[in-house]
mmCIF file of C-alpha atoms in Angstrom:
data_model
loop_
_atom_site.group_PDB
_atom_site.id
_atom_site.type_symbol
_atom_site.label_atom_id
_atom_site.label_comp_id
_atom_site.label_asym_id
_atom_site.label_seq_id
_atom_site.Cartn_x
_atom_site.Cartn_y
_atom_site.Cartn_z
ATOM 1 C CA UNK N 134 -10.146 47.421 -29.663
ATOM 2 C CA UNK N 135 -9.227 43.720 -31.168
ATOM 3 C CA UNK N 136 -11.278 42.922 -33.750
ATOM 4 C CA UNK N 137 -10.977 38.419 -33.750
ATOM 5 C CA UNK N 138 -12.795 37.047 -36.752
ATOM 6 C CA UNK N 139 -14.879 33.421 -37.177
ATOM 7 C CA UNK N 140 -11.671 31.538 -38.445
ATOM 8 C CA UNK N 141 -9.089 33.130 -35.819
ATOM 9 C CA UNK N 142 -11.351 31.356 -32.964
ATOM 10 C CA UNK N 143 -12.070 28.706 -34.655
ATOM 11 C CA UNK N 144 -8.742 27.860 -35.667
ATOM 12 C CA UNK N 145 -7.980 28.621 -32.037
ATOM 13 C CA UNK N 146 -10.062 26.573 -30.772
ATOM 14 C CA UNK N 147 -8.849 23.715 -33.204
ATOM 15 C CA UNK N 148 -5.497 24.152 -32.205
ATOM 16 C CA UNK N 149 -6.584 23.949 -28.020
ATOM 17 C CA UNK N 150 -8.297 20.675 -28.971
ATOM 18 C CA UNK N 151 -5.261 19.315 -30.899
ATOM 19 C CA UNK N 152 -3.602 20.359 -27.879
ATOM 20 C CA UNK N 153 -5.551 18.521 -25.539
ATOM 21 C CA UNK N 154 -5.916 15.097 -27.505
ATOM 22 C CA UNK N 155 -1.652 15.431 -27.818
ATOM 23 C CA UNK N 156 -1.790 15.494 -23.682
ATOM 24 C CA UNK N 157 -4.969 12.955 -23.373
ATOM 25 C CA UNK N 158 -2.690 10.414 -25.537
ATOM 26 C CA UNK N 159 0.648 10.492 -25.111
ATOM 27 C CA UNK N 160 2.231 7.754 -23.975
ATOM 28 C CA UNK N 161 2.644 7.302 -19.939
ATOM 29 C CA UNK N 162 5.129 5.644 -18.331
ATOM 30 C CA UNK N 163 4.491 2.427 -16.839
ATOM 31 C CA UNK N 164 5.738 1.302 -13.409
ATOM 32 C CA UNK N 165 7.014 -1.934 -13.167
ATOM 33 C CA UNK N 166 5.148 -4.862 -11.800
ATOM 34 C CA UNK N 167 8.006 -4.552 -8.289
ATOM 35 C CA UNK N 168 7.500 -0.124 -8.421
ATOM 36 C CA UNK N 169 3.843 -0.782 -8.527
ATOM 37 C CA UNK N 170 3.975 -3.021 -5.354
ATOM 38 C CA UNK N 171 6.622 -0.922 -3.360
ATOM 39 C CA UNK N 172 4.831 1.481 -3.786
ATOM 40 C CA UNK N 173 0.989 0.078 -2.361
ATOM 41 C CA UNK N 174 2.896 -1.210 0.426
ATOM 42 C CA UNK N 175 4.503 2.529 1.282
ATOM 43 C CA UNK N 176 0.290 3.814 0.982
ATOM 44 C CA UNK N 177 -0.655 0.772 3.149
ATOM 45 C CA UNK N 178 2.375 1.658 5.977
ATOM 46 C CA UNK N 179 0.952 5.913 6.068
ATOM 47 C CA UNK N 180 -2.261 4.445 6.520
ATOM 48 C CA UNK N 181 -1.868 2.024 9.262
ATOM 49 C CA UNK N 182 0.722 5.289 10.859
ATOM 50 C CA UNK N 183 -2.245 7.151 10.314
ATOM 51 C CA UNK N 184 -5.023 4.501 11.889
ATOM 52 C CA UNK N 185 -6.526 4.433 8.930
ATOM 53 C CA UNK N 186 -8.161 0.654 8.736
ATOM 54 C CA UNK N 187 -10.014 1.485 6.120
ATOM 55 C CA UNK N 188 -7.286 2.840 4.216
ATOM 56 C CA UNK N 189 -5.386 -0.165 4.373
ATOM 57 C CA UNK N 190 -8.356 -2.558 3.457
ATOM 58 C CA UNK N 191 -9.011 -1.223 -0.009
ATOM 59 C CA UNK N 192 -6.070 -2.169 -0.933
ATOM 60 C CA UNK N 193 -6.851 -5.666 0.354
ATOM 61 C CA UNK N 194 -8.328 -7.907 -2.398
ATOM 62 C CA UNK N 195 -12.568 -9.359 -1.718
ATOM 63 C CA UNK N 196 -10.482 -12.264 -2.570
ATOM 64 C CA UNK N 197 -8.305 -12.778 -0.018
ATOM 65 C CA UNK N 198 -6.519 -15.681 1.658
ATOM 66 C CA UNK N 199 -3.731 -16.823 4.101
ATOM 67 C CA UNK N 200 -2.079 -19.418 4.071
ATOM 68 C CA UNK N 201 -1.917 -20.675 7.474
ATOM 69 C CA UNK N 202 -3.164 -19.355 10.877
ATOM 70 C CA UNK N 203 -6.461 -20.430 10.246
ATOM 71 C CA UNK N 204 -6.824 -19.257 6.404
ATOM 72 C CA UNK N 205 -7.674 -15.709 7.472
ATOM 73 C CA UNK N 206 -9.985 -13.692 5.401
ATOM 74 C CA UNK N 207 -10.247 -10.073 4.611
ATOM 75 C CA UNK N 208 -12.591 -9.784 7.724
ATOM 76 C CA UNK N 209 -10.117 -11.603 10.023
ATOM 77 C CA UNK N 210 -7.302 -9.403 8.481
ATOM 78 C CA UNK N 211 -9.186 -6.528 9.027
ATOM 79 C CA UNK N 212 -10.149 -7.289 13.351
ATOM 80 C CA UNK N 213 -5.983 -8.337 13.350
ATOM 81 C CA UNK N 214 -5.078 -4.528 12.136
ATOM 82 C CA UNK N 215 -7.688 -2.580 14.209
ATOM 83 C CA UNK N 216 -6.555 -4.174 16.932
ATOM 84 C CA UNK N 217 -2.568 -3.721 15.589
ATOM 85 C CA UNK N 218 -2.418 0.085 14.898
ATOM 86 C CA UNK N 219 -6.315 1.175 17.120
ATOM 87 C CA UNK N 220 -4.012 -0.329 20.066
ATOM 88 C CA UNK N 221 -1.816 2.875 21.813
ATOM 89 C CA UNK N 222 -2.066 6.931 21.578
ATOM 90 C CA UNK N 223 1.065 6.242 19.139
ATOM 91 C CA UNK N 224 2.133 3.707 16.164
ATOM 92 C CA UNK N 225 4.677 3.607 13.948
ATOM 93 C CA UNK N 226 5.025 0.897 11.196
ATOM 94 C CA UNK N 227 8.460 0.135 10.102
ATOM 95 C CA UNK N 228 8.793 -1.750 6.423
ATOM 96 C CA UNK N 229 12.663 -3.983 6.286
ATOM 97 C CA UNK N 230 13.979 -6.673 3.617
ATOM 98 C CA UNK N 231 11.418 -5.594 1.200
ATOM 99 C CA UNK N 232 11.445 -8.152 -1.647
ATOM 100 C CA UNK N 233 9.512 -8.240 -4.556
ATOM 101 C CA UNK N 234 9.710 -10.713 -7.486
ATOM 102 C CA UNK N 235 7.338 -10.331 -10.620
ATOM 103 C CA UNK N 236 5.374 -13.578 -11.399
ATOM 104 C CA UNK N 237 3.394 -11.939 -14.058
ATOM 105 C CA UNK N 238 2.834 -8.820 -15.683
ATOM 106 C CA UNK N 239 -0.293 -8.277 -13.227
ATOM 107 C CA UNK N 240 1.144 -10.702 -10.294
ATOM 108 C CA UNK N 241 3.973 -9.898 -7.893
ATOM 109 C CA UNK N 242 5.366 -11.917 -4.608
ATOM 110 C CA UNK N 243 6.210 -10.180 -1.685
ATOM 111 C CA UNK N 244 8.216 -10.657 1.198
ATOM 112 C CA UNK N 245 9.181 -8.034 4.163
ATOM 113 C CA UNK N 246 9.289 -7.638 7.927
ATOM 114 C CA UNK N 247 6.846 -5.511 9.101
ATOM 115 C CA UNK N 248 7.374 -3.948 12.705
ATOM 116 C CA UNK N 249 4.373 -2.294 14.410
ATOM 117 C CA UNK N 250 5.771 -0.005 17.011
ATOM 118 C CA UNK N 251 2.894 1.090 19.619
ATOM 119 C CA UNK N 252 2.692 3.374 22.620
ATOM 120 C CA UNK N 253 0.371 4.590 25.975
ATOM 121 C CA UNK N 254 2.892 7.167 26.539
ATOM 122 C CA UNK N 255 1.586 10.417 26.300
ATOM 123 C CA UNK N 256 4.205 12.025 26.835
ATOM 124 C CA UNK N 257 7.494 12.254 24.980
ATOM 125 C CA UNK N 258 9.192 11.121 28.605
ATOM 126 C CA UNK N 259 7.437 8.197 28.696
ATOM 127 C CA UNK N 260 7.649 6.448 25.392
ATOM 128 C CA UNK N 261 10.567 4.100 26.068
ATOM 129 C CA UNK N 262 9.142 2.516 29.149
ATOM 130 C CA UNK N 263 5.550 2.127 27.337
ATOM 131 C CA UNK N 264 6.150 0.943 24.155
ATOM 132 C CA UNK N 265 5.644 -2.067 22.601
ATOM 133 C CA UNK N 266 7.302 -4.334 19.281
ATOM 134 C CA UNK N 267 5.347 -6.747 17.553
ATOM 135 C CA UNK N 268 7.316 -8.204 14.364
ATOM 136 C CA UNK N 269 5.535 -10.146 11.189
ATOM 137 C CA UNK N 270 7.760 -11.528 8.426
ATOM 138 C CA UNK N 271 4.649 -11.661 5.784
ATOM 139 C CA UNK N 272 5.231 -13.207 1.846
ATOM 140 C CA UNK N 273 2.074 -12.881 -0.124
ATOM 141 C CA UNK N 274 1.311 -11.721 -3.413
ATOM 142 C CA UNK N 275 -0.354 -8.739 -5.059
ATOM 143 C CA UNK N 276 -2.236 -9.003 -7.995
ATOM 144 C CA UNK N 277 -3.449 -6.045 -9.908
ATOM 145 C CA UNK N 278 -7.334 -6.552 -10.703
ATOM 146 C CA UNK N 279 -9.449 -5.073 -12.968
ATOM 147 C CA UNK N 280 -10.395 -2.072 -12.337
ATOM 148 C CA UNK N 281 -6.698 -1.602 -12.397
ATOM 149 C CA UNK N 282 -5.881 -1.417 -8.744
ATOM 150 C CA UNK N 283 -3.335 -3.686 -6.978
ATOM 151 C CA UNK N 284 -4.066 -5.211 -4.260
ATOM 152 C CA UNK N 285 -3.757 -8.327 -1.563
ATOM 153 C CA UNK N 286 -4.644 -11.098 -2.779
ATOM 154 C CA UNK N 287 -2.683 -14.077 -0.265
ATOM 155 C CA UNK N 288 -0.353 -13.556 2.519
ATOM 156 C CA UNK N 289 1.319 -15.766 4.942
ATOM 157 C CA UNK N 290 2.277 -13.965 8.203
ATOM 158 C CA UNK N 291 4.712 -15.002 10.873
ATOM 159 C CA UNK N 292 5.079 -13.504 14.086
ATOM 160 C CA UNK N 293 8.910 -13.082 14.968
ATOM 161 C CA UNK N 294 10.712 -12.387 17.386
ATOM 162 C CA UNK N 295 12.485 -8.658 18.434
ATOM 163 C CA UNK N 296 15.690 -10.570 18.687
ATOM 164 C CA UNK N 297 15.763 -11.929 15.014
ATOM 165 C CA UNK N 298 15.704 -8.302 13.803
ATOM 166 C CA UNK N 299 18.783 -8.122 14.241
#
């Protein structure tokens, strides 16, 4: 039988608390603005492919406004996105030529081509015949909001033809 004294228990608890404090206060590596925005684009793309419109929209600010195309609001974007990702059995989103520029520690601008591939095909054999591509060049900005999350605050989408992708 092991005898543990009260001072040994107190010492062990203090050691655990000290270790916890060191881990809690250890400096965390901050992502750059560019890395943060690139990660948000990947998260949003994956949500779109999963047909999770809400998952995409949680990364769009309530303050969102588009430049051009009639000045879309967040609600308008939800409707357009829903039309893009919910049509078809299969959805794939490709992001190409993603460029990010830091404006400040809490804002970054981006430009990328987003290609939406959709198909009604239920079998692989019919995929090529039943597929539709839509492509957009989108320029916009992400801002780090009060809750610490990066969200899209503005964008200017421009429809581009598949021939412009080559």
